[in-house]
Coordinates of C-alpha atoms and ligand atoms in Angstrom, one line a residue:
X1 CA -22.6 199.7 156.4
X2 CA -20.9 198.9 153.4
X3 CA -17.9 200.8 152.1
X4 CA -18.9 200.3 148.8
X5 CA -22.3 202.2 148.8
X6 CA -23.4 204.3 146.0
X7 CA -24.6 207.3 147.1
X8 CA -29.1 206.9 145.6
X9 CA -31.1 210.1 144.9
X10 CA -35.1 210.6 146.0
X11 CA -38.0 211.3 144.8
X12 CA -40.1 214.2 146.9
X13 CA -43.8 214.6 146.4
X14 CA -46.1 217.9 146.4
X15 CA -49.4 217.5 145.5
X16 CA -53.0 218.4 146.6
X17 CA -55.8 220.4 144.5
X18 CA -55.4 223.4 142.5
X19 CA -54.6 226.8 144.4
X20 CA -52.6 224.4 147.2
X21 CA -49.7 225.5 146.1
X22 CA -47.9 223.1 144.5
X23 CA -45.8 225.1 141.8
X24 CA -45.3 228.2 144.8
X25 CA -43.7 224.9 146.9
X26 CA -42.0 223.6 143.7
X27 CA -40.3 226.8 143.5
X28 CA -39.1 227.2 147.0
X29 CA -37.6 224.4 146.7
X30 CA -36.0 224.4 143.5
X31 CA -34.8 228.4 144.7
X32 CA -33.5 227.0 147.5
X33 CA -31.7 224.5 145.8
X34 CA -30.1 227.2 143.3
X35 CA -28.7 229.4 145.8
X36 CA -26.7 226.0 147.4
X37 CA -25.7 226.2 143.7
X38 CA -26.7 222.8 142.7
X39 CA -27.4 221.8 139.8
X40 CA -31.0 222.3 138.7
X41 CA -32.9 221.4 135.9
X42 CA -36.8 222.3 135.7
X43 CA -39.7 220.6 133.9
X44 CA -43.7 221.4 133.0
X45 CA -45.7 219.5 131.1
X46 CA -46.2 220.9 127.9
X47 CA -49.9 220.3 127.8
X48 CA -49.9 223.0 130.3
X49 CA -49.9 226.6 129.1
X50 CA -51.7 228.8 131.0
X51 CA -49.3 230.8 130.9
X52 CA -45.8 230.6 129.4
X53 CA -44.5 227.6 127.9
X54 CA -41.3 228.2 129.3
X55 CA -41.9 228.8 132.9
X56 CA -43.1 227.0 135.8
X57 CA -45.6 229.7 136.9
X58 CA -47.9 229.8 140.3
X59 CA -51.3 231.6 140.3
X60 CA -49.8 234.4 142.8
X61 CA -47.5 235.2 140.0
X62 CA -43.7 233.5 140.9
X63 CA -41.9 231.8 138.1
X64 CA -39.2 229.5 137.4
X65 CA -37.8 229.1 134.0
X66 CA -38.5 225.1 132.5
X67 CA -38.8 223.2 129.9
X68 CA -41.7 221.9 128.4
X69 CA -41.8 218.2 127.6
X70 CA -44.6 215.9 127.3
X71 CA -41.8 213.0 126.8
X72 CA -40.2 211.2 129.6
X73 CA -37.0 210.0 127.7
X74 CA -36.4 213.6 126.4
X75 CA -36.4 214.7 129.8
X76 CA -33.8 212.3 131.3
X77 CA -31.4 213.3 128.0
X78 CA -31.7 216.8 129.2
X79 CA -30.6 216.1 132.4
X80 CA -26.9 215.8 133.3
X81 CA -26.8 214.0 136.0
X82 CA -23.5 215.4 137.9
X83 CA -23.4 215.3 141.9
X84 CA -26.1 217.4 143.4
X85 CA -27.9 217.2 141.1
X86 CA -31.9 218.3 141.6
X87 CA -34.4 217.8 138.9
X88 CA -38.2 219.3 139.4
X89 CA -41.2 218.9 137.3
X90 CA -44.0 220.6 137.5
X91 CA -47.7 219.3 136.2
X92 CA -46.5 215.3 136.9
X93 CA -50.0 214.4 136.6
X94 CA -50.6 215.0 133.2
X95 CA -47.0 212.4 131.9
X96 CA -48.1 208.7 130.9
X97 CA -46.4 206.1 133.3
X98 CA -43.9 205.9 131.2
X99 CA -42.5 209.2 133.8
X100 CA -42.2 207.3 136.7
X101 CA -38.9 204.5 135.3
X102 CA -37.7 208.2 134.2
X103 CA -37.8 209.6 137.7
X104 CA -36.9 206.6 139.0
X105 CA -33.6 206.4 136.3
X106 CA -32.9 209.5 137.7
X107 CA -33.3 208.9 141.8
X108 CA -30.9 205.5 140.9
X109 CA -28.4 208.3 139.3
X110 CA -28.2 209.7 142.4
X111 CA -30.2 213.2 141.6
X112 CA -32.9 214.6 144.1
X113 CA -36.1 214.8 142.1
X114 CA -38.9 216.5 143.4
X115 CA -42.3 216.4 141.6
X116 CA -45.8 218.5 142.1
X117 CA -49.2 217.1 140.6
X118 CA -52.6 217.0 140.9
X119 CA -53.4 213.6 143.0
X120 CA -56.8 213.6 141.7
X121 CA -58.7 215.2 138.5
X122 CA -62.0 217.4 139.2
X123 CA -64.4 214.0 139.6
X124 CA -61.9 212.6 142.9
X125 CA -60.2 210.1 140.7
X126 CA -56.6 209.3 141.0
X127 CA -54.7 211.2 138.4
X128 CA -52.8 209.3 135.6
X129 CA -48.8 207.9 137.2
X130 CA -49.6 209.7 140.6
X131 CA -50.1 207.0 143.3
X132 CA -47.5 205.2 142.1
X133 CA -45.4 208.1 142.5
X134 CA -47.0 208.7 145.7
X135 CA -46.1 205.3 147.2
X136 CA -42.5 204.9 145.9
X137 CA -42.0 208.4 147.2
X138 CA -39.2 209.1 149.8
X139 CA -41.0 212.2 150.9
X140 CA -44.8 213.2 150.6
X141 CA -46.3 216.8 150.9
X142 CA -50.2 217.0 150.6
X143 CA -51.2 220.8 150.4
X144 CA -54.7 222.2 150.7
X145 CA -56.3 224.9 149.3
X146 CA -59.3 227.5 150.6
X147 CA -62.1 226.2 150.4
X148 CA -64.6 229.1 148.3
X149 CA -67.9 227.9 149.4
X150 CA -67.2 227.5 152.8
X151 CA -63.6 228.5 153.8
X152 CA -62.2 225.0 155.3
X153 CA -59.3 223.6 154.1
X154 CA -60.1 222.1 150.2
X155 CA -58.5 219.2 149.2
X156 CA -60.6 218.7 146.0
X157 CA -60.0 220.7 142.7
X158 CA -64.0 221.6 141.4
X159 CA -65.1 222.6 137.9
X160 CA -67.0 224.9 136.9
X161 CA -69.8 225.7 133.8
X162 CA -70.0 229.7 134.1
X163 CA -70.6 229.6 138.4
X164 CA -72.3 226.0 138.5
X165 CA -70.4 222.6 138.9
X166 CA -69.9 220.8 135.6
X167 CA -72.1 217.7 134.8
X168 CA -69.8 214.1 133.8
X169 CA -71.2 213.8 130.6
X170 CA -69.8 217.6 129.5
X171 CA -66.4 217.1 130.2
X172 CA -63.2 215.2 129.3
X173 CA -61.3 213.1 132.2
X174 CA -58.1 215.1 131.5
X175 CA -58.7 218.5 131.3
X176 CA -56.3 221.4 131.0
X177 CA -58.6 224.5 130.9
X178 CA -57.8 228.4 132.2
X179 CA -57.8 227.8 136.0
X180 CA -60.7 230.4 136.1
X181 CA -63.2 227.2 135.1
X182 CA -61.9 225.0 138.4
X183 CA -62.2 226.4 141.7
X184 CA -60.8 224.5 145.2
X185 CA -63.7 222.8 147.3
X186 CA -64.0 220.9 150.9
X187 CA -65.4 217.7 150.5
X188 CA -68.5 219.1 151.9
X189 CA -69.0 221.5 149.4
X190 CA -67.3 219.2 146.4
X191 CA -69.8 218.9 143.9
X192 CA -70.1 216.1 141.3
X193 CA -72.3 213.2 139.6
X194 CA -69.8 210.9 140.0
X195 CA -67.6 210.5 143.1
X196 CA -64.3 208.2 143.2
X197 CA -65.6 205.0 145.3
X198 CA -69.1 205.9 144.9
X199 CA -71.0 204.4 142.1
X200 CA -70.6 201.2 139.8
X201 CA -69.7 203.4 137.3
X202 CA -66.3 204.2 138.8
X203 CA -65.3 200.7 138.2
X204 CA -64.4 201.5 134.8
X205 CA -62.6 204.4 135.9
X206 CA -60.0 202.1 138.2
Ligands
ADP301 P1 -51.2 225.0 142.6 O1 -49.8 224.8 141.9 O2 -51.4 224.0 143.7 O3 -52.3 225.2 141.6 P2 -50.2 227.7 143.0 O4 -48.8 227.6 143.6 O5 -50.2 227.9 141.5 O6 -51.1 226.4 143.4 O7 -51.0 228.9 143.6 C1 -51.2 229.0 145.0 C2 -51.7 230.5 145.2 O8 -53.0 230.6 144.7 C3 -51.9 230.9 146.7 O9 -50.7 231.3 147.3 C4 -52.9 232.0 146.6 O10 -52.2 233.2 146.3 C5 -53.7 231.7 145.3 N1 -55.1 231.2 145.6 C6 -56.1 231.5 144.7 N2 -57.2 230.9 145.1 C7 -56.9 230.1 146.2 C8 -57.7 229.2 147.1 N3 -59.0 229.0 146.9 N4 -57.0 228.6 148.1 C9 -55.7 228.9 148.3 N5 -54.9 229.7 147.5 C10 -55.5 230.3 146.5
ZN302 ZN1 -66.4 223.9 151.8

């Protein structure tokens, strides 16, 4: 090995549907990395607020303070990249791909970034910079939810109008709403007009 090697960074992956818990493993992580006293720096995307702009925040309640950014080059000038450095961000799904020469500007720098996102939106579709994240990743988690039709594992995030699935036509691709309108479903009981890899239709949605 080479005397001369610079010490790289990596990029860690958590997603899966919503109630997985991504943000809840975001957290542990970024906790963990705290008490090592490392130094941490949290995003969200600021499209997201659910519940406090300021906080990466899981639906069983735990919080981390972050800052909001829709803006990939804000983000790396907020980040001093010293050793040990970790960097989480929270919502990746919902950044243009301009994210991903970000994170990867940052992995080069040497800092350990670890990401959570949706991998796909409500319909099954791929989500916006995530597969790319998802293949250069160094490390992949894929969480699951509870299935609440059935009770398997879910691995699809389902929306709702009042206690019915939503119909295509009534609904935007991306789609930030109150996390009461999506609920977590089995492929089974996942319930939508249009299906990733099902119908022509999807061709326009590669
Ligand atoms: P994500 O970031 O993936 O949306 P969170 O970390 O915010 O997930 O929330 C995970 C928590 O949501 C779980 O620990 C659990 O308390 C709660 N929860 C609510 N509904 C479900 C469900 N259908 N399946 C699993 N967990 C659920
Ligand atoms: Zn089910």
């Amino acid at each position: 090995m080479s005397q001369n090697k610079t010490k790289k960074g990596s990029l860690e992956v958590i997603c899966g549907p919503m109630f997985s818990g991504k943000s809840e493993e975001l957290i542990r992580r970024l906790r963990r990395a705290e008490i090592a006293q490392q130094n941490v720096s949290v995003f969200k995307h600021a499209i997201d607020d659910r519940y406090n702009i300021e906080n990466v925040t899981s639906h069983n309640g735990t919080k981390l303070p972050a800052h909001a950014t829709d803006n990939g080059s804000h983000l790396l000038a907020k980040v001093q990249t010293k050793k040990y450095t970790v960097v989480g961000i929270d919502e990746v799904q919902f950044y243009t791909h301009d994210i991903i020469s970000t994170i990867c500007a940052l992995v080069e720098k040497g800092a350990r970034v670890i990401v959570a996102g949706l991998d796909m939106d409500y319909r099954g579709v791929p989500f916006g910079p995530m597969p790319t994240l998802l293949a250069i990743a160094d490390s992949v988690t894929k969480l699951k939810a509870i299935c609440t039709e059935c009770g398997d594992d879910a691995h699809f995030s389902q929306l709702l109008a009042g206690n019915d699935p939503a119909i295509e036509k009534d609904v935007q691709p991306i789609l930030v709403a109150a996390s009461d309108k999506f609920t977590a479903r089995c492929r089974a009981c996942h319930d939508t007009d249009i299906k990733f890899g099902n119908t022509k239709q999807n061709e326009s949605l590669r």
